[in-house]
């Protein structure tokens, strides 16, 4: 992209448009994991929600690309990754991605935008340069961030962290060497399983049951005694009205955790649903032959 003053660049996904106010220096740009010093100035409309940006507004602030917990942290990361040291740009945010509390989503005539300066940054290793232990640490961090967002009911942001963790897990699997420490490899599988299960928890809350089945199945392939895997896949199958498969998963879960009340309660509900289906079928057959 052209980095000259006044040049305009739109993100490929249409989430924002950036206009360069002051050009930066050098050729390098930040990458994921970079430690950056940025300054976000007041948005048009006077919006100054620090929680939204994931960092203080109006002052220089330190962020690590990929670790932000604000509603617009992913967008801020994408903007910063397109900048050079010292660059200042005005960023216009698409109404499609602006959080509900911003002016553009409240019906205000003012467009939601803000000014961002990349003061300086230190790049980190690219993913292919990381050791397995370093990749595992990143996965652990993303899972932790995702769980924090899930607790706050920020499901979209939680999913983004779990998916990022899974990306690193899949890359790590492709480059496993014979000299890797067994305990690090074991931790890799465990974190991948947890990211899959946690992602399925988000998907259950948003009624994406086929995705839940897919991710829980992958988790069970890693750990075939995962009670959460069988429970959540069973819930998804029940909501998909695949009652027999749901019963198989609940039964397997009960075998592994006989005192699990959630499993027991869902089995009772499932049996009631199955009985209702049987009763309706019997009634239909009776009418057919009356």
Short mmCIF file of C-alpha atoms in Angstrom, two decimals:
data_model
loop_
_atom_site.label_atom_id
_atom_site.label_comp_id
_atom_site.label_asym_id
_atom_site.label_seq_id
_atom_site.Cartn_x
_atom_site.Cartn_y
_atom_site.Cartn_z
CA UNK A 1 0.00 0.00 0.00
CA UNK A 2 1.09 3.61 -0.63
CA UNK A 3 2.15 5.21 2.68
CA UNK A 4 2.31 8.81 1.46
CA UNK A 5 0.43 11.60 3.21
CA UNK A 6 -3.23 11.61 2.22
CA UNK A 7 -3.18 8.07 0.85
CA UNK A 8 -6.23 5.98 1.62
CA UNK A 9 -6.25 2.23 2.29
CA UNK A 10 -9.24 -0.01 2.99
CA UNK A 11 -8.92 -3.26 4.91
CA UNK A 12 -9.61 -6.32 2.72
CA UNK A 13 -12.50 -7.34 4.97
CA UNK A 14 -14.05 -3.87 4.76
CA UNK A 15 -13.82 -3.30 8.51
CA UNK A 16 -12.07 0.07 8.26
CA UNK A 17 -10.59 2.67 5.96
CA UNK A 18 -7.29 4.33 6.89
CA UNK A 19 -6.15 7.76 5.69
CA UNK A 20 -2.49 8.61 6.31
CA UNK A 21 -2.06 11.97 8.07
CA UNK A 22 1.68 11.74 8.69
CA UNK A 23 3.94 9.18 7.03
CA UNK A 24 6.15 6.86 9.07
CA UNK A 25 9.75 5.83 8.60
CA UNK A 26 11.53 2.61 7.76
CA UNK A 27 10.29 -0.47 5.95
CA UNK A 28 9.30 -2.76 8.82
CA UNK A 29 5.80 -3.07 10.21
CA UNK A 30 4.64 -4.75 13.43
CA UNK A 31 3.65 -8.42 13.42
CA UNK A 32 1.51 -10.50 15.76
CA UNK A 33 3.03 -10.43 19.24
CA UNK A 34 4.88 -7.14 18.65
CA UNK A 35 5.21 -4.83 21.66
CA UNK A 36 3.89 -1.47 20.43
CA UNK A 37 3.58 2.04 21.80
CA UNK A 38 0.51 3.72 20.28
CA UNK A 39 -1.64 6.76 20.87
CA UNK A 40 -5.36 6.82 20.12
CA UNK A 41 -6.89 10.27 20.04
CA UNK A 42 -10.51 11.27 20.57
CA UNK A 43 -12.87 9.76 18.03
CA UNK A 44 -15.29 11.90 16.03
CA UNK A 45 -18.34 12.32 18.22
CA UNK A 46 -16.24 12.53 21.37
CA UNK A 47 -16.29 8.82 22.09
CA UNK A 48 -13.51 7.91 24.57
CA UNK A 49 -14.34 4.41 25.73
CA UNK A 50 -11.06 2.79 26.74
CA UNK A 51 -12.73 -0.58 27.21
CA UNK A 52 -13.77 -0.47 23.57
CA UNK A 53 -10.21 0.07 22.30
CA UNK A 54 -8.57 -2.16 24.89
CA UNK A 55 -6.09 0.54 25.96
CA UNK A 56 -6.03 4.08 27.38
CA UNK A 57 -7.17 6.85 25.03
CA UNK A 58 -5.50 10.26 24.62
CA UNK A 59 -2.11 9.14 25.97
CA UNK A 60 0.69 6.89 24.77
CA UNK A 61 -0.09 3.29 25.69
CA UNK A 62 1.64 -0.09 25.37
CA UNK A 63 -0.12 -2.97 23.66
CA UNK A 64 0.91 -6.42 22.47
CA UNK A 65 -0.64 -7.18 19.10
CA UNK A 66 -3.07 -10.06 19.46
CA UNK A 67 -3.60 -9.75 23.21
CA UNK A 68 -6.15 -6.91 23.41
CA UNK A 69 -9.45 -7.50 25.20
CA UNK A 70 -11.41 -4.51 23.87
CA UNK A 71 -14.33 -4.65 21.43
CA UNK A 72 -12.14 -3.04 18.77
CA UNK A 73 -8.81 -4.64 19.74
CA UNK A 74 -8.76 -6.84 16.64
CA UNK A 75 -9.39 -3.82 14.45
CA UNK A 76 -6.73 -1.75 16.24
CA UNK A 77 -4.29 -4.64 15.72
CA UNK A 78 -5.07 -4.71 11.99
CA UNK A 79 -4.53 -0.96 11.68
CA UNK A 80 -1.23 -1.07 13.58
CA UNK A 81 0.02 -4.00 11.48
CA UNK A 82 -0.41 -1.79 8.38
CA UNK A 83 1.69 1.08 9.80
CA UNK A 84 5.33 2.09 9.96
CA UNK A 85 7.07 3.67 12.93
CA UNK A 86 5.93 7.26 13.49
CA UNK A 87 2.90 7.05 11.19
CA UNK A 88 -0.33 8.79 12.14
CA UNK A 89 -3.57 7.89 10.40
CA UNK A 90 -7.28 8.62 10.72
CA UNK A 91 -9.31 5.42 10.86
CA UNK A 92 -12.94 5.28 9.79
CA UNK A 93 -14.70 2.23 11.22
CA UNK A 94 -17.36 0.40 9.22
CA UNK A 95 -20.80 0.48 10.82
CA UNK A 96 -20.89 -3.28 10.24
CA UNK A 97 -18.17 -3.91 12.81
CA UNK A 98 -18.54 -0.94 15.16
CA UNK A 99 -19.70 -2.01 18.65
CA UNK A 100 -23.31 -1.21 19.51
CA UNK A 101 -22.31 1.55 21.93
CA UNK A 102 -20.49 3.65 19.31
CA UNK A 103 -22.14 6.67 17.68
CA UNK A 104 -22.49 5.03 14.26
CA UNK A 105 -24.56 2.23 15.75
CA UNK A 106 -26.75 4.60 17.74
CA UNK A 107 -28.04 6.28 14.63
CA UNK A 108 -25.84 9.37 15.05
CA UNK A 109 -25.03 11.32 11.88
CA UNK A 110 -21.39 11.54 12.98
CA UNK A 111 -19.20 8.84 11.45
CA UNK A 112 -17.26 6.81 13.96
CA UNK A 113 -13.55 7.40 13.47
CA UNK A 114 -10.39 7.96 15.48
CA UNK A 115 -6.78 8.97 15.00
CA UNK A 116 -4.01 6.48 15.73
CA UNK A 117 -0.25 7.02 15.93
CA UNK A 118 2.27 4.21 16.01
CA UNK A 119 4.98 5.78 18.17
CA UNK A 120 7.39 2.84 18.09
CA UNK A 121 7.43 -0.96 18.23
CA UNK A 122 9.58 -4.04 18.71
CA UNK A 123 8.83 -6.91 16.38
CA UNK A 124 8.71 -10.44 17.70
CA UNK A 125 9.55 -13.75 16.03
CA UNK A 126 7.38 -14.93 13.17
CA UNK A 127 5.40 -18.06 13.95
CA UNK A 128 7.80 -20.32 11.98
CA UNK A 129 10.71 -18.95 14.03
CA UNK A 130 9.17 -19.83 17.41
CA UNK A 131 10.26 -22.92 19.32
CA UNK A 132 7.58 -25.43 20.24
CA UNK A 133 7.73 -24.24 23.84
CA UNK A 134 7.16 -20.64 22.70
CA UNK A 135 4.22 -21.67 20.53
CA UNK A 136 2.69 -23.60 23.43
CA UNK A 137 3.05 -20.51 25.64
CA UNK A 138 1.19 -18.42 23.07
CA UNK A 139 -1.58 -21.00 22.88
CA UNK A 140 -1.85 -20.96 26.67
CA UNK A 141 -2.11 -17.16 26.67
CA UNK A 142 -4.80 -17.13 23.97
CA UNK A 143 -6.82 -19.76 25.84
CA UNK A 144 -6.57 -17.69 29.03
CA UNK A 145 -7.67 -14.51 27.25
CA UNK A 146 -10.53 -16.39 25.61
CA UNK A 147 -11.74 -17.76 28.94
CA UNK A 148 -11.68 -14.26 30.45
CA UNK A 149 -13.82 -12.98 27.58
CA UNK A 150 -16.19 -15.96 27.87
CA UNK A 151 -16.78 -15.21 31.54
CA UNK A 152 -17.71 -11.65 30.55
CA UNK A 153 -20.09 -12.99 27.87
CA UNK A 154 -17.92 -11.50 25.11
CA UNK A 155 -18.40 -14.56 22.93
CA UNK A 156 -17.14 -13.21 19.62
CA UNK A 157 -13.89 -12.04 21.18
CA UNK A 158 -13.55 -15.29 23.12
CA UNK A 159 -13.93 -17.28 19.91
CA UNK A 160 -11.25 -15.21 18.20
CA UNK A 161 -8.75 -16.11 20.94
CA UNK A 162 -9.63 -19.83 20.89
CA UNK A 163 -9.36 -19.91 17.10
CA UNK A 164 -5.98 -18.18 17.26
CA UNK A 165 -4.81 -20.74 19.79
CA UNK A 166 -5.96 -23.53 17.50
CA UNK A 167 -4.09 -21.96 14.59
CA UNK A 168 -0.86 -22.10 16.57
CA UNK A 169 -1.61 -25.67 17.67
CA UNK A 170 -2.14 -26.84 14.09
CA UNK A 171 1.07 -25.12 12.93
CA UNK A 172 2.96 -26.69 15.85
CA UNK A 173 1.74 -30.18 14.91
CA UNK A 174 3.18 -29.80 11.42
CA UNK A 175 6.69 -29.10 12.70
CA UNK A 176 7.06 -31.54 15.58
CA UNK A 177 10.59 -32.90 15.78
CA UNK A 178 11.89 -36.09 17.30
CA UNK A 179 13.93 -34.11 19.81
CA UNK A 180 10.93 -32.28 21.34
CA UNK A 181 10.33 -32.81 25.06
CA UNK A 182 7.40 -35.23 25.64
CA UNK A 183 5.89 -33.02 28.36
CA UNK A 184 5.76 -30.05 25.95
CA UNK A 185 4.06 -32.16 23.29
CA UNK A 186 1.58 -33.44 25.88
CA UNK A 187 0.81 -29.85 26.88
CA UNK A 188 0.28 -28.96 23.22
CA UNK A 189 -2.38 -31.69 22.83
CA UNK A 190 -4.04 -30.69 26.09
CA UNK A 191 -4.24 -27.01 25.13
CA UNK A 192 -5.57 -27.87 21.68
CA UNK A 193 -8.29 -29.98 23.29
CA UNK A 194 -9.21 -27.18 25.70
CA UNK A 195 -9.39 -24.62 22.90
CA UNK A 196 -11.69 -26.94 20.93
CA UNK A 197 -13.94 -27.54 23.94
CA UNK A 198 -14.05 -23.87 24.88
CA UNK A 199 -14.82 -22.91 21.30
CA UNK A 200 -17.68 -25.41 21.33
CA UNK A 201 -19.02 -23.77 24.52
CA UNK A 202 -19.21 -20.45 22.66
CA UNK A 203 -20.92 -22.14 19.73
CA UNK A 204 -23.50 -23.79 21.98
CA UNK A 205 -24.48 -20.35 23.26
CA UNK A 206 -24.98 -19.14 19.67
CA UNK A 207 -26.88 -22.25 18.47
CA UNK A 208 -24.21 -23.42 16.00
CA UNK A 209 -24.73 -27.05 16.78
CA UNK A 210 -23.00 -28.60 13.77
CA UNK A 211 -19.84 -26.67 14.65
CA UNK A 212 -20.15 -27.96 18.22
CA UNK A 213 -20.32 -31.54 16.94
CA UNK A 214 -17.25 -31.01 14.75
CA UNK A 215 -15.10 -29.43 17.47
CA UNK A 216 -16.13 -31.82 20.23
CA UNK A 217 -15.41 -34.77 17.95
CA UNK A 218 -11.91 -33.37 17.38
CA UNK A 219 -11.46 -32.94 21.14
CA UNK A 220 -12.60 -36.52 21.78
CA UNK A 221 -10.10 -37.76 19.20
CA UNK A 222 -7.39 -36.20 21.36
CA UNK A 223 -8.89 -37.39 24.66
CA UNK A 224 -11.48 -40.15 24.43
CA UNK A 225 -12.43 -39.78 28.11
CA UNK A 226 -13.35 -36.10 27.84
CA UNK A 227 -16.62 -35.78 29.76
CA UNK A 228 -17.12 -32.22 28.51
CA UNK A 229 -16.62 -33.41 24.94
CA UNK A 230 -19.34 -36.05 25.20
CA UNK A 231 -21.64 -33.74 27.15
CA UNK A 232 -21.43 -30.81 24.73
CA UNK A 233 -21.64 -33.01 21.65
CA UNK A 234 -24.65 -34.71 23.19
CA UNK A 235 -26.30 -31.33 23.79
CA UNK A 236 -25.65 -30.36 20.18
CA UNK A 237 -27.06 -33.64 18.86
CA UNK A 238 -30.14 -33.25 21.06
CA UNK A 239 -30.76 -29.77 19.66
CA UNK A 240 -30.29 -31.18 16.15
CA UNK A 241 -32.95 -33.76 17.10
CA UNK A 242 -30.46 -36.58 16.58
CA UNK A 243 -31.65 -38.19 19.79
CA UNK A 244 -29.97 -41.58 19.41
CA UNK A 245 -26.51 -40.07 18.98
CA UNK A 246 -27.22 -37.68 21.85
CA UNK A 247 -28.12 -40.63 24.09
CA UNK A 248 -24.91 -42.43 23.11
CA UNK A 249 -22.85 -39.40 24.14
CA UNK A 250 -24.74 -38.88 27.40
CA UNK A 251 -24.40 -42.56 28.26
CA UNK A 252 -20.67 -42.43 27.62
CA UNK A 253 -20.44 -39.30 29.75
CA UNK A 254 -22.30 -40.97 32.62
CA UNK A 255 -19.98 -43.96 32.40
CA UNK A 256 -17.05 -41.61 32.89
CA UNK A 257 -18.71 -39.36 35.49
CA UNK A 258 -21.58 -41.22 37.22
CA UNK A 259 -22.25 -38.37 39.67
CA UNK A 260 -22.37 -35.56 37.11
CA UNK A 261 -25.72 -33.83 37.75
CA UNK A 262 -25.70 -31.92 34.45
CA UNK A 263 -25.43 -35.17 32.53
CA UNK A 264 -28.18 -36.80 34.60
CA UNK A 265 -30.50 -33.84 34.12
CA UNK A 266 -29.94 -33.73 30.36
CA UNK A 267 -30.50 -37.49 30.06
CA UNK A 268 -33.88 -37.10 31.79
CA UNK A 269 -34.78 -34.27 29.41
CA UNK A 270 -33.63 -36.30 26.42
CA UNK A 271 -35.66 -39.34 27.48
CA UNK A 272 -38.73 -37.13 27.82
CA UNK A 273 -38.17 -35.76 24.30
CA UNK A 274 -37.71 -39.27 22.92
CA UNK A 275 -40.89 -40.42 24.66
CA UNK A 276 -42.81 -37.51 23.15
CA UNK A 277 -41.55 -38.46 19.68
CA UNK A 278 -42.55 -42.12 20.28
CA UNK A 279 -46.02 -41.08 21.49
CA UNK A 280 -46.58 -38.89 18.43
CA UNK A 281 -45.44 -41.71 16.16
CA UNK A 282 -47.74 -44.20 17.91
CA UNK A 283 -50.66 -41.79 17.61
CA UNK A 284 -49.97 -41.29 13.90
CA UNK A 285 -49.84 -45.04 13.31
CA UNK A 286 -53.07 -45.53 15.25
CA UNK A 287 -54.86 -42.95 13.08
CA UNK A 288 -53.45 -44.60 9.99
CA UNK A 289 -55.04 -47.94 10.82
CA UNK A 290 -58.30 -46.73 12.48
#
